[in-house]
């Protein structure tokens, strides 16, 4: 039988206060995991924590940190580890601002590298020892379909997603023998605050209404609609579960069929 039981597992969900991260926290808690949600806004994190299912007696927690600030990340890691080992790490944070690649300041690439690659690396180094001891580890990275097909107007983001995908694949090969899997989800257009702000920016740039731009974007998706955060979370939760024990090093597209690669 498909084993999606996460009771007795501890999960750390980064970027867990909103959007895709929050949906992942909800799904992992529903499957029985004890969840810590991490982001910058403590009040938003508390609201998410309070909304999570605790039907297995889980005691969910929050961790306040800014991915770009090594001190706050270090303090959050210490707080999480004081409560015990983490078995499921969801690497996720806000995406880089949009814009043409030629216009991007070199510093914007460094900032994105810090928030996406260095933050992920710090998390992995902190939590893999506990995963090795437990003989169970699931690292799931929220990336983007731009790993396969760069998205116009997201120059910095496209660049950094390729780096994350390469980092994750390399890591998967090193960690496989410990029972730790490393996989990435490549979401398509997903109905979150991030998508709303990108749509608004595109509308301003093209002198169109946001509704017009959203319609144009939906027209590129065979399913004809944006994804729900819960649909991304369902894939992430599967990869975090015992059922996905032989899947590692994969980048899984969840985009309603939009990406034109095989
Ligand atoms: N939505 C889409 O269509 C889509 C498609 C492909 C890829 N993605 C990518 O998927 C990821 C999540 O997207 P989303 O749509 O869920 O975004 P979102 O709705 O903007 O949520 C981002 C989450 O990350 C947290 N966060 C942002 N900056 C942070 C920082 N410096 N340190 C710690 N936490 C931070 C936010 O909370 P705080 O603000 O409280 O810190 C929030 O919880 C992003 O990388 C995005 O680019 C999204």
PDB file of N, CA, C and O in Angstrom, residues 119-153:
ATOM      1  N   UNK A 119      21.831  29.456   1.224  1.00  0.00           N
ATOM      2  CA  UNK A 119      20.838  29.151   2.266  1.00  0.00           C
ATOM      3  C   UNK A 119      20.534  27.648   2.276  1.00  0.00           C
ATOM      4  O   UNK A 119      20.553  26.997   3.336  1.00  0.00           O
ATOM      5  N   UNK A 120      20.306  27.085   1.100  1.00  0.00           N
ATOM      6  CA  UNK A 120      20.042  25.649   1.019  1.00  0.00           C
ATOM      7  C   UNK A 120      21.211  24.829   1.532  1.00  0.00           C
ATOM      8  O   UNK A 120      21.030  23.853   2.275  1.00  0.00           O
ATOM      9  N   UNK A 121      22.414  25.229   1.152  1.00  0.00           N
ATOM     10  CA  UNK A 121      23.613  24.506   1.577  1.00  0.00           C
ATOM     11  C   UNK A 121      23.755  24.553   3.107  1.00  0.00           C
ATOM     12  O   UNK A 121      24.087  23.543   3.752  1.00  0.00           O
ATOM     13  N   UNK A 122      23.489  25.719   3.682  1.00  0.00           N
ATOM     14  CA  UNK A 122      23.575  25.864   5.148  1.00  0.00           C
ATOM     15  C   UNK A 122      22.578  24.931   5.829  1.00  0.00           C
ATOM     16  O   UNK A 122      22.891  24.258   6.819  1.00  0.00           O
ATOM     17  N   UNK A 123      21.382  24.894   5.279  1.00  0.00           N
ATOM     18  CA  UNK A 123      20.339  24.031   5.861  1.00  0.00           C
ATOM     19  C   UNK A 123      20.729  22.556   5.754  1.00  0.00           C
ATOM     20  O   UNK A 123      20.587  21.779   6.698  1.00  0.00           O
ATOM     21  N   UNK A 124      21.216  22.190   4.591  1.00  0.00           N
ATOM     22  CA  UNK A 124      21.578  20.782   4.375  1.00  0.00           C
ATOM     23  C   UNK A 124      22.701  20.369   5.323  1.00  0.00           C
ATOM     24  O   UNK A 124      22.659  19.288   5.935  1.00  0.00           O
ATOM     25  N   UNK A 125      23.707  21.225   5.468  1.00  0.00           N
ATOM     26  CA  UNK A 125      24.819  20.869   6.366  1.00  0.00           C
ATOM     27  C   UNK A 125      24.341  20.760   7.813  1.00  0.00           C
ATOM     28  O   UNK A 125      24.841  19.940   8.584  1.00  0.00           O
ATOM     29  N   UNK A 126      23.367  21.581   8.176  1.00  0.00           N
ATOM     30  CA  UNK A 126      22.872  21.554   9.565  1.00  0.00           C
ATOM     31  C   UNK A 126      22.043  20.299   9.853  1.00  0.00           C
ATOM     32  O   UNK A 126      22.115  19.749  10.961  1.00  0.00           O
ATOM     33  N   UNK A 127      21.255  19.853   8.868  1.00  0.00           N
ATOM     34  CA  UNK A 127      20.253  18.831   9.187  1.00  0.00           C
ATOM     35  C   UNK A 127      20.560  17.426   8.658  1.00  0.00           C
ATOM     36  O   UNK A 127      19.923  16.462   9.096  1.00  0.00           O
ATOM     37  N   UNK A 128      21.540  17.287   7.771  1.00  0.00           N
ATOM     38  CA  UNK A 128      21.820  15.921   7.295  1.00  0.00           C
ATOM     39  C   UNK A 128      22.407  15.011   8.379  1.00  0.00           C
ATOM     40  O   UNK A 128      22.136  13.800   8.338  1.00  0.00           O
ATOM     41  N   UNK A 129      23.193  15.510   9.359  1.00  0.00           N
ATOM     42  CA  UNK A 129      23.664  14.569  10.384  1.00  0.00           C
ATOM     43  C   UNK A 129      22.494  13.862  11.093  1.00  0.00           C
ATOM     44  O   UNK A 129      22.544  12.632  11.306  1.00  0.00           O
ATOM     45  N   UNK A 130      21.454  14.590  11.424  1.00  0.00           N
ATOM     46  CA  UNK A 130      20.282  13.982  12.075  1.00  0.00           C
ATOM     47  C   UNK A 130      19.563  13.013  11.151  1.00  0.00           C
ATOM     48  O   UNK A 130      19.055  11.973  11.589  1.00  0.00           O
ATOM     49  N   UNK A 131      19.516  13.345   9.877  1.00  0.00           N
ATOM     50  CA  UNK A 131      18.876  12.443   8.908  1.00  0.00           C
ATOM     51  C   UNK A 131      19.674  11.133   8.801  1.00  0.00           C
ATOM     52  O   UNK A 131      19.093  10.043   8.733  1.00  0.00           O
ATOM     53  N   UNK A 132      21.001  11.268   8.783  1.00  0.00           N
ATOM     54  CA  UNK A 132      21.848  10.058   8.708  1.00  0.00           C
ATOM     55  C   UNK A 132      21.610   9.175   9.927  1.00  0.00           C
ATOM     56  O   UNK A 132      21.461   7.945   9.807  1.00  0.00           O
ATOM     57  N   UNK A 133      21.569   9.784  11.121  1.00  0.00           N
ATOM     58  CA  UNK A 133      21.333   9.007  12.347  1.00  0.00           C
ATOM     59  C   UNK A 133      19.996   8.285  12.289  1.00  0.00           C
ATOM     60  O   UNK A 133      19.865   7.152  12.742  1.00  0.00           O
ATOM     61  N   UNK A 134      18.996   8.987  11.730  1.00  0.00           N
ATOM     62  CA  UNK A 134      17.649   8.410  11.682  1.00  0.00           C
ATOM     63  C   UNK A 134      17.505   7.388  10.560  1.00  0.00           C
ATOM     64  O   UNK A 134      16.547   6.605  10.536  1.00  0.00           O
ATOM     65  N   UNK A 135      18.439   7.432   9.589  1.00  0.00           N
ATOM     66  CA  UNK A 135      18.305   6.553   8.412  1.00  0.00           C
ATOM     67  C   UNK A 135      17.137   6.964   7.539  1.00  0.00           C
ATOM     68  O   UNK A 135      16.638   6.176   6.724  1.00  0.00           O
ATOM     69  N   UNK A 136      16.700   8.201   7.698  1.00  0.00           N
ATOM     70  CA  UNK A 136      15.572   8.716   6.889  1.00  0.00           C
ATOM     71  C   UNK A 136      15.786  10.197   6.660  1.00  0.00           C
ATOM     72  O   UNK A 136      15.880  10.972   7.624  1.00  0.00           O
ATOM     73  N   UNK A 137      15.879  10.570   5.409  1.00  0.00           N
ATOM     74  CA  UNK A 137      15.990  11.995   5.088  1.00  0.00           C
ATOM     75  C   UNK A 137      15.319  12.299   3.773  1.00  0.00           C
ATOM     76  O   UNK A 137      15.413  11.518   2.813  1.00  0.00           O
ATOM     77  N   UNK A 138      14.605  13.403   3.742  1.00  0.00           N
ATOM     78  CA  UNK A 138      13.961  13.847   2.508  1.00  0.00           C
ATOM     79  C   UNK A 138      14.236  15.342   2.365  1.00  0.00           C
ATOM     80  O   UNK A 138      13.782  16.137   3.198  1.00  0.00           O
ATOM     81  N   UNK A 139      14.999  15.689   1.333  1.00  0.00           N
ATOM     82  CA  UNK A 139      15.260  17.096   1.040  1.00  0.00           C
ATOM     83  C   UNK A 139      14.508  17.420  -0.242  1.00  0.00           C
ATOM     84  O   UNK A 139      14.709  16.763  -1.273  1.00  0.00           O
ATOM     85  N   UNK A 140      13.616  18.382  -0.145  1.00  0.00           N
ATOM     86  CA  UNK A 140      12.804  18.781  -1.310  1.00  0.00           C
ATOM     87  C   UNK A 140      13.014  20.269  -1.543  1.00  0.00           C
ATOM     88  O   UNK A 140      12.819  21.075  -0.622  1.00  0.00           O
ATOM     89  N   UNK A 141      13.430  20.618  -2.750  1.00  0.00           N
ATOM     90  CA  UNK A 141      13.696  22.013  -3.083  1.00  0.00           C
ATOM     91  C   UNK A 141      12.589  22.540  -3.990  1.00  0.00           C
ATOM     92  O   UNK A 141      12.224  21.883  -4.965  1.00  0.00           O
ATOM     93  N   UNK A 142      12.078  23.723  -3.660  1.00  0.00           N
ATOM     94  CA  UNK A 142      11.103  24.359  -4.556  1.00  0.00           C
ATOM     95  C   UNK A 142      11.878  25.257  -5.504  1.00  0.00           C
ATOM     96  O   UNK A 142      12.504  26.235  -5.075  1.00  0.00           O
ATOM     97  N   UNK A 143      11.874  24.923  -6.794  1.00  0.00           N
ATOM     98  CA  UNK A 143      12.702  25.653  -7.759  1.00  0.00           C
ATOM     99  C   UNK A 143      11.764  26.286  -8.796  1.00  0.00           C
ATOM    100  O   UNK A 143      10.887  27.064  -8.417  1.00  0.00           O
ATOM    101  N   UNK A 144      11.870  25.963 -10.057  1.00  0.00           N
ATOM    102  CA  UNK A 144      11.020  26.573 -11.090  1.00  0.00           C
ATOM    103  C   UNK A 144      11.182  25.805 -12.380  1.00  0.00           C
ATOM    104  O   UNK A 144      12.245  25.223 -12.643  1.00  0.00           O
ATOM    105  N   UNK A 145      10.170  25.872 -13.242  1.00  0.00           N
ATOM    106  CA  UNK A 145      10.281  25.243 -14.566  1.00  0.00           C
ATOM    107  C   UNK A 145      11.387  25.883 -15.397  1.00  0.00           C
ATOM    108  O   UNK A 145      11.809  25.312 -16.405  1.00  0.00           O
ATOM    109  N   UNK A 146      11.862  27.044 -14.970  1.00  0.00           N
ATOM    110  CA  UNK A 146      12.928  27.715 -15.741  1.00  0.00           C
ATOM    111  C   UNK A 146      14.226  26.909 -15.729  1.00  0.00           C
ATOM    112  O   UNK A 146      15.130  27.190 -16.511  1.00  0.00           O
ATOM    113  N   UNK A 147      14.318  25.899 -14.872  1.00  0.00           N
ATOM    114  CA  UNK A 147      15.443  24.954 -14.937  1.00  0.00           C
ATOM    115  C   UNK A 147      15.485  24.307 -16.331  1.00  0.00           C
ATOM    116  O   UNK A 147      16.547  24.060 -16.890  1.00  0.00           O
ATOM    117  N   UNK A 148      14.318  24.025 -16.888  1.00  0.00           N
ATOM    118  CA  UNK A 148      14.234  23.351 -18.186  1.00  0.00           C
ATOM    119  C   UNK A 148      14.098  24.334 -19.347  1.00  0.00           C
ATOM    120  O   UNK A 148      14.566  24.083 -20.441  1.00  0.00           O
ATOM    121  N   UNK A 149      13.382  25.436 -19.083  1.00  0.00           N
ATOM    122  CA  UNK A 149      13.067  26.369 -20.165  1.00  0.00           C
ATOM    123  C   UNK A 149      13.020  27.768 -19.564  1.00  0.00           C
ATOM    124  O   UNK A 149      12.059  28.116 -18.865  1.00  0.00           O
ATOM    125  N   UNK A 150      14.079  28.590 -19.786  1.00  0.00           N
ATOM    126  CA  UNK A 150      14.113  29.913 -19.174  1.00  0.00           C
ATOM    127  C   UNK A 150      12.854  30.725 -19.493  1.00  0.00           C
ATOM    128  O   UNK A 150      12.310  30.643 -20.597  1.00  0.00           O
ATOM    129  N   UNK A 151      12.404  31.499 -18.502  1.00  0.00           N
ATOM    130  CA  UNK A 151      11.180  32.285 -18.664  1.00  0.00           C
ATOM    131  C   UNK A 151      11.575  33.735 -18.979  1.00  0.00           C
ATOM    132  O   UNK A 151      12.309  34.349 -18.201  1.00  0.00           O
ATOM    133  N   UNK A 152      11.106  34.286 -20.109  1.00  0.00           N
ATOM    134  CA  UNK A 152      11.459  35.671 -20.443  1.00  0.00           C
ATOM    135  C   UNK A 152      11.098  36.628 -19.306  1.00  0.00           C
ATOM    136  O   UNK A 152      10.055  36.483 -18.663  1.00  0.00           O
ATOM    137  N   UNK A 153      11.988  37.570 -19.028  1.00  0.00           N
ATOM    138  CA  UNK A 153      11.708  38.574 -17.994  1.00  0.00           C
ATOM    139  C   UNK A 153      12.073  38.133 -16.589  1.00  0.00           C
ATOM    140  O   UNK A 153      11.789  38.836 -15.628  1.00  0.00           O
TER     141      UNK A 153
END
